[in-house]
mmCIF file of C-alpha atoms in Angstrom:
data_model
loop_
_atom_site.group_PDB
_atom_site.id
_atom_site.type_symbol
_atom_site.label_atom_id
_atom_site.label_comp_id
_atom_site.label_asym_id
_atom_site.label_seq_id
_atom_site.Cartn_x
_atom_site.Cartn_y
_atom_site.Cartn_z
ATOM 1 C CA MET M 12 -16.785 24.864 44.342
ATOM 2 C CA ARG M 13 -16.304 27.993 46.415
ATOM 3 C CA VAL M 14 -19.863 29.280 47.096
ATOM 4 C CA LEU M 15 -19.311 33.053 47.308
ATOM 5 C CA GLU M 16 -22.945 34.296 47.847
ATOM 6 C CA ALA M 17 -26.690 34.039 47.040
ATOM 7 C CA VAL M 18 -27.524 36.508 44.240
ATOM 8 C CA PRO M 19 -30.549 37.816 42.535
ATOM 9 C CA PHE M 20 -31.875 37.190 39.390
ATOM 10 C CA THR M 21 -31.778 41.161 38.396
ATOM 11 C CA THR M 22 -27.777 40.616 39.401
ATOM 12 C CA VAL M 23 -27.167 37.708 37.164
ATOM 13 C CA MET M 24 -28.778 39.193 34.347
ATOM 14 C CA ASP M 25 -27.171 42.854 34.505
ATOM 15 C CA HIS M 26 -23.879 40.764 34.500
ATOM 16 C CA PHE M 27 -24.628 38.830 31.473
ATOM 17 C CA ALA M 28 -25.955 41.534 29.598
ATOM 18 C CA ARG M 29 -23.041 43.857 30.345
ATOM 19 C CA GLN M 30 -20.862 41.276 29.188
ATOM 20 C CA HIS M 31 -22.442 39.664 26.694
ATOM 21 C CA PRO M 32 -24.467 42.392 24.710
ATOM 22 C CA TYR M 33 -26.710 40.937 21.838
ATOM 23 C CA ASP M 34 -25.857 42.424 18.256
ATOM 24 C CA PRO M 35 -28.220 41.039 15.824
ATOM 25 C CA GLN M 36 -26.133 42.384 13.300
ATOM 26 C CA ASP M 37 -23.447 39.956 14.013
ATOM 27 C CA GLY M 38 -24.219 36.637 12.722
ATOM 28 C CA ALA M 39 -21.463 34.669 15.457
ATOM 29 C CA ASN M 40 -23.342 36.450 18.260
ATOM 30 C CA SER M 41 -25.513 33.835 19.771
ATOM 31 C CA ASN M 42 -25.754 36.022 23.024
ATOM 32 C CA ASP M 43 -29.680 36.016 22.453
ATOM 33 C CA GLU M 44 -29.861 32.253 22.641
ATOM 34 C CA ALA M 45 -27.801 32.122 26.049
ATOM 35 C CA GLU M 46 -30.008 34.657 27.315
ATOM 36 C CA GLY M 47 -32.819 32.467 26.895
ATOM 37 C CA HIS M 48 -31.086 29.625 28.677
ATOM 38 C CA ILE M 49 -30.684 31.827 31.613
ATOM 39 C CA ARG M 50 -33.993 33.334 31.695
ATOM 40 C CA ASN M 51 -35.388 29.058 31.403
ATOM 41 C CA ALA M 52 -33.106 28.484 34.160
ATOM 42 C CA GLN M 53 -34.591 31.279 36.471
ATOM 43 C CA ALA M 54 -38.284 29.743 35.839
ATOM 44 C CA ALA M 55 -37.399 26.310 36.051
ATOM 45 C CA LEU M 56 -35.180 26.788 39.394
ATOM 46 C CA ARG M 57 -37.191 29.247 40.951
ATOM 47 C CA GLY M 58 -34.599 31.766 41.173
ATOM 48 C CA ARG M 59 -31.776 29.988 43.337
ATOM 49 C CA TRP M 60 -28.818 31.716 41.920
ATOM 50 C CA HIS M 61 -24.879 32.046 43.399
ATOM 51 C CA ARG M 62 -22.143 33.664 42.550
ATOM 52 C CA VAL M 63 -19.125 30.757 42.810
ATOM 53 C CA LEU M 64 -15.863 30.099 41.977
ATOM 54 C CA LEU M 65 -14.827 26.670 40.238
ATOM 55 C CA ASP M 66 -11.532 24.976 40.385
ATOM 56 C CA GLY M 67 -10.442 24.071 36.815
ATOM 57 C CA PRO M 68 -11.057 20.265 37.311
ATOM 58 C CA GLU M 69 -14.510 21.265 38.533
ATOM 59 C CA VAL M 70 -14.949 23.509 34.962
ATOM 60 C CA MET M 71 -13.412 20.136 32.987
ATOM 61 C CA ARG M 72 -16.879 18.193 34.275
ATOM 62 C CA VAL M 73 -19.156 20.854 33.201
ATOM 63 C CA VAL M 74 -21.787 19.090 30.682
ATOM 64 C CA LEU M 75 -21.931 20.858 27.368
ATOM 65 C CA PRO M 76 -25.298 20.388 25.150
ATOM 66 C CA TRP M 77 -25.581 19.494 21.601
ATOM 67 C CA HIS M 78 -23.430 21.974 19.169
ATOM 68 C CA LEU M 79 -23.195 21.687 15.795
ATOM 69 C CA GLY M 80 -20.292 24.030 15.592
ATOM 70 C CA GLU M 81 -21.905 27.419 14.504
ATOM 71 C CA ASP M 82 -23.446 25.521 11.593
ATOM 72 C CA GLY M 83 -20.062 24.015 10.262
ATOM 73 C CA GLU M 84 -19.494 20.832 8.761
ATOM 74 C CA VAL M 85 -18.750 18.641 11.873
ATOM 75 C CA GLU M 86 -20.670 18.101 14.952
ATOM 76 C CA LEU M 87 -18.534 18.898 17.720
ATOM 77 C CA ILE M 88 -20.925 17.640 20.659
ATOM 78 C CA PRO M 89 -23.568 14.999 20.109
ATOM 79 C CA ARG M 90 -26.894 15.234 21.292
ATOM 80 C CA THR M 91 -26.179 13.116 23.973
ATOM 81 C CA GLY M 92 -23.779 15.830 25.415
ATOM 82 C CA LEU M 93 -20.230 15.673 26.341
ATOM 83 C CA THR M 94 -18.282 17.413 29.689
ATOM 84 C CA VAL M 95 -16.017 19.862 28.751
ATOM 85 C CA ALA M 96 -12.758 17.409 29.065
ATOM 86 C CA ASP M 97 -14.451 14.836 26.442
ATOM 87 C CA ALA M 98 -15.043 17.772 24.451
ATOM 88 C CA ALA M 99 -11.846 19.411 24.395
ATOM 89 C CA ARG M 100 -10.089 16.216 23.632
ATOM 90 C CA ARG M 101 -12.346 15.792 20.569
ATOM 91 C CA LEU M 102 -11.689 19.092 19.491
ATOM 92 C CA THR M 103 -7.891 18.333 20.169
ATOM 93 C CA ARG M 104 -7.946 15.501 17.711
ATOM 94 C CA LEU M 105 -10.097 17.346 15.171
ATOM 95 C CA ARG M 106 -8.077 20.439 15.507
ATOM 96 C CA ALA M 107 -6.306 20.868 12.044
ATOM 97 C CA ALA M 108 -9.555 20.073 9.822
ATOM 98 C CA TYR M 109 -11.877 21.434 12.107
ATOM 99 C CA ALA M 110 -10.526 25.226 11.411
ATOM 100 C CA ALA M 111 -11.509 24.482 7.791
ATOM 101 C CA THR M 112 -15.141 22.527 8.194
ATOM 102 C CA ASN M 113 -15.791 24.703 11.230
ATOM 103 C CA PRO M 114 -14.270 28.256 10.652
ATOM 104 C CA LEU M 115 -16.966 30.281 12.613
ATOM 105 C CA CYS M 116 -16.588 27.935 15.725
ATOM 106 C CA ALA M 117 -12.887 27.727 15.400
ATOM 107 C CA ALA M 118 -12.711 31.811 15.191
ATOM 108 C CA LYS M 119 -14.637 31.646 18.443
ATOM 109 C CA LEU M 120 -12.553 29.544 20.306
ATOM 110 C CA ALA M 121 -9.027 30.954 19.170
ATOM 111 C CA ARG M 122 -10.411 34.407 20.085
ATOM 112 C CA GLN M 123 -11.373 32.878 23.770
ATOM 113 C CA ALA M 124 -8.066 31.061 24.323
ATOM 114 C CA ALA M 125 -6.196 33.804 25.805
ATOM 115 C CA ALA M 126 -9.669 35.952 26.857
ATOM 116 C CA PRO M 127 -9.935 37.203 30.348
ATOM 117 C CA PRO M 128 -12.135 34.743 32.650
ATOM 118 C CA LEU M 129 -15.516 36.005 32.269
ATOM 119 C CA PRO M 130 -17.793 34.163 34.249
ATOM 120 C CA LEU M 131 -19.756 31.084 33.240
ATOM 121 C CA PHE M 132 -23.532 30.396 33.445
ATOM 122 C CA LEU M 133 -24.757 27.299 34.471
ATOM 123 C CA SER M 134 -27.499 25.243 35.843
ATOM 124 C CA THR M 135 -27.601 21.951 38.020
ATOM 125 C CA VAL M 136 -30.201 20.669 35.734
ATOM 126 C CA PRO M 137 -30.485 20.731 31.775
ATOM 127 C CA MET M 138 -33.064 23.365 30.209
ATOM 128 C CA PRO M 139 -35.806 22.678 28.177
ATOM 129 C CA GLY M 140 -35.350 22.765 24.512
ATOM 130 C CA PRO M 141 -33.454 20.817 21.424
ATOM 131 C CA ASP M 142 -29.829 21.769 22.707
ATOM 132 C CA TYR M 143 -30.524 19.815 26.184
ATOM 133 C CA GLU M 144 -33.326 17.183 25.746
ATOM 134 C CA HIS M 145 -31.266 14.162 25.129
ATOM 135 C CA LEU M 146 -28.681 14.877 27.548
ATOM 136 C CA ALA M 147 -27.266 11.661 29.058
ATOM 137 C CA VAL M 148 -26.244 13.377 32.137
ATOM 138 C CA ARG M 149 -29.413 14.979 34.031
ATOM 139 C CA GLU M 150 -27.726 16.874 36.821
ATOM 140 C CA GLY M 151 -24.495 18.420 38.226
ATOM 141 C CA LEU M 152 -23.176 21.424 36.350
ATOM 142 C CA ILE M 153 -24.631 22.147 33.223
ATOM 143 C CA HIS M 154 -24.059 24.894 30.443
ATOM 144 C CA LEU M 155 -25.949 27.742 29.945
ATOM 145 C CA ASP M 156 -23.184 29.920 28.551
ATOM 146 C CA GLY M 157 -19.474 29.827 28.243
ATOM 147 C CA LEU M 158 -19.216 26.730 25.949
ATOM 148 C CA HIS M 159 -16.387 28.398 23.522
ATOM 149 C CA ARG M 160 -14.936 29.900 26.560
ATOM 150 C CA MET M 161 -14.420 26.805 28.719
ATOM 151 C CA LEU M 162 -13.672 24.754 25.183
ATOM 152 C CA ALA M 163 -10.950 27.408 24.486
ATOM 153 C CA TRP M 164 -9.618 27.208 28.123
ATOM 154 C CA ALA M 165 -9.432 23.445 28.316
ATOM 155 C CA THR M 166 -7.263 23.109 24.923
ATOM 156 C CA ALA M 167 -5.124 25.840 26.090
ATOM 157 C CA GLY M 168 -4.371 24.071 29.133
ATOM 158 C CA ARG M 169 -6.027 27.172 31.553
ATOM 159 C CA LEU M 170 -8.045 24.700 33.843
ATOM 160 C CA ALA M 171 -5.588 23.180 35.726
ATOM 161 C CA PRO M 172 -6.190 22.324 39.520
ATOM 162 C CA GLY M 173 -5.786 25.731 41.562
ATOM 163 C CA ARG M 174 -7.039 28.180 38.926
ATOM 164 C CA TRP M 175 -10.314 29.526 39.769
ATOM 165 C CA THR M 176 -13.329 30.328 37.248
ATOM 166 C CA PRO M 177 -16.093 32.848 38.352
ATOM 167 C CA ALA M 178 -19.738 31.555 37.492
ATOM 168 C CA TYR M 179 -23.156 32.143 38.129
ATOM 169 C CA VAL M 180 -25.227 28.642 38.931
ATOM 170 C CA ALA M 181 -29.057 28.500 39.127
ATOM 171 C CA GLY M 182 -30.356 25.679 41.534
ATOM 172 C CA LEU M 183 -27.981 24.883 44.183
ATOM 173 C CA ALA M 184 -29.722 22.960 46.612
ATOM 174 C CA PRO M 185 -29.311 24.192 50.330
ATOM 175 C CA ALA M 186 -26.805 21.265 51.172
ATOM 176 C CA ASP M 187 -24.488 22.556 48.346
ATOM 177 C CA VAL M 188 -24.132 25.910 50.125
ATOM 178 C CA ARG M 189 -24.773 24.498 53.835
ATOM 179 C CA HIS M 190 -20.904 25.864 54.889
ATOM 180 C CA GLY M 191 -21.777 29.418 53.940
ATOM 181 C CA ALA M 192 -20.513 32.002 51.438
ATOM 182 C CA GLY M 193 -16.745 31.650 50.735
ATOM 183 C CA HIS M 194 -15.982 28.081 51.788
ATOM 184 C CA ASP M 195 -14.801 25.251 49.647
ATOM 185 C CA GLN M 196 -17.668 22.977 49.009
ATOM 186 C CA ASP M 197 -16.855 18.683 48.403
#
């Protein structure tokens, strides 16, 4: 992880609102749910946000919460969660049938496969709520927004070593940023 800078919550929300506007008329738009996760992270982690760059393998280790596949027939991610790498392997196994059983989720994944790398929004702990309450992994990098982006990039081979993805992370401990902005972290 390359920590770039500490940022105030207003910066995080301004960026999210510009890049991910909520449209209640669009049934595929779940940006209101993602905004709720980000606001929960702000409340739970007392405003410790950082803008970072994540190497491809780091993104592959992000933990994704329960995902029903946009109300499709096949649950993509179980309640216990999966890493991006594990979910991408599952998606690859399901690929042919998944588009038929989960057309909205498959369409979101297809749209994101070649999309520019918009920042991810992550936390260091799970948030309250049904999507996170049964996660087996309780710390690390946990998804707040960007599930379809990460899965699409993983299955398209875009998360290789040396490929950096921007992210906002809530809850980094002081030890995680001890070397200062712009330095790689172990």
